[in-house]
Amino acid sequence: MNQKQGPIGVFDSGYGGLTILEDVRKQLPQLDYLYLGDNARAPYGNRSFDMVYEFTRQAVLYLYEQGCPLVILACNTASAKALRTIQQVDLPTLDPDFRVLGILRPTVEVIDSLTKSRHVGLVGTPGTVVSGSYPIEIHKLFPDILLTAEACPMWVPLVENGEYDSEGAAYFVRKNLTHLFEQDPEIDTLVLGCTHYPLLMSQIKRFVPKQVKIVSQGNYVAASLKDYLHRHSDIAERCTMGGSCHFLTTESEYKFEESASLFVKRNVKASHIHLG
Ligand code: DGL
């Protein structure tokens, strides 16, 4: 049985997972992390199930080969479209001691304590919304919650291109949120179901009614991972503790370093890798 020891792998299609990584590192600073952004093939949001599964599988295998005992899919699109198949089909034959976790479940678990009206809104990529994974997970736990989802195809490209404070971003954010709240004015909790969206927070706040709670995933995912490691000492013991963080990208490392520093507000060093 393979008992790998190494950093926690954090995967996203691009830069969005950095928002999750930042919050995870705040709560678990002692651990080592290896971040992989598939920037060359991002965004995933408009891609088919098969493509998202195949790309995510390649990334997970790569992180496994680097020695990660555990990988977090810090991407809603990958969590919605690829996680279950990877867990059920790939992991049992690859290595039953290797773990891959997603970020939908930790997000869904907190909704119950936040909504009073039981009307919840979700914004996400077309892939996440069309997959239906959020309503499925929510209704498993809280069948009385009414979820209204809005696909926002332009938000990730705006963020990936550094346009999150522009008037162009304001136009698309207003358009999608107006449509969402027209469909259900009783929404009192809005889930940002995409790891890129915290970067649009100042725009989102402009167009969301004041009383609505905005759920950004990072802190909840971090708390859930902390709890998971607490409950699974066999996995926790295989996560190395040097406090380091390395970055991998399928795009140019220079481009990644320039853009990533906008997400994490400090300089990062990245290495280029090829997937597929
Ligand atoms: N950041 C990813 C998510 O949370 C998706 C971005 C993309 O479309 O690639 O859904």
XYZ file of C-alpha atoms in Angstrom, residues 1-5 69 95 97 234 238:
10
model
C 0.000 0.000 0.000
C 1.387 3.399 -1.014
C 1.726 5.753 1.953
C 2.885 8.924 0.296
C 3.926 11.927 2.356
C -1.519 12.520 -0.233
C -4.461 4.226 -4.713
C -5.142 5.806 0.380
C -4.075 8.827 8.980
C 0.948 12.146 5.650
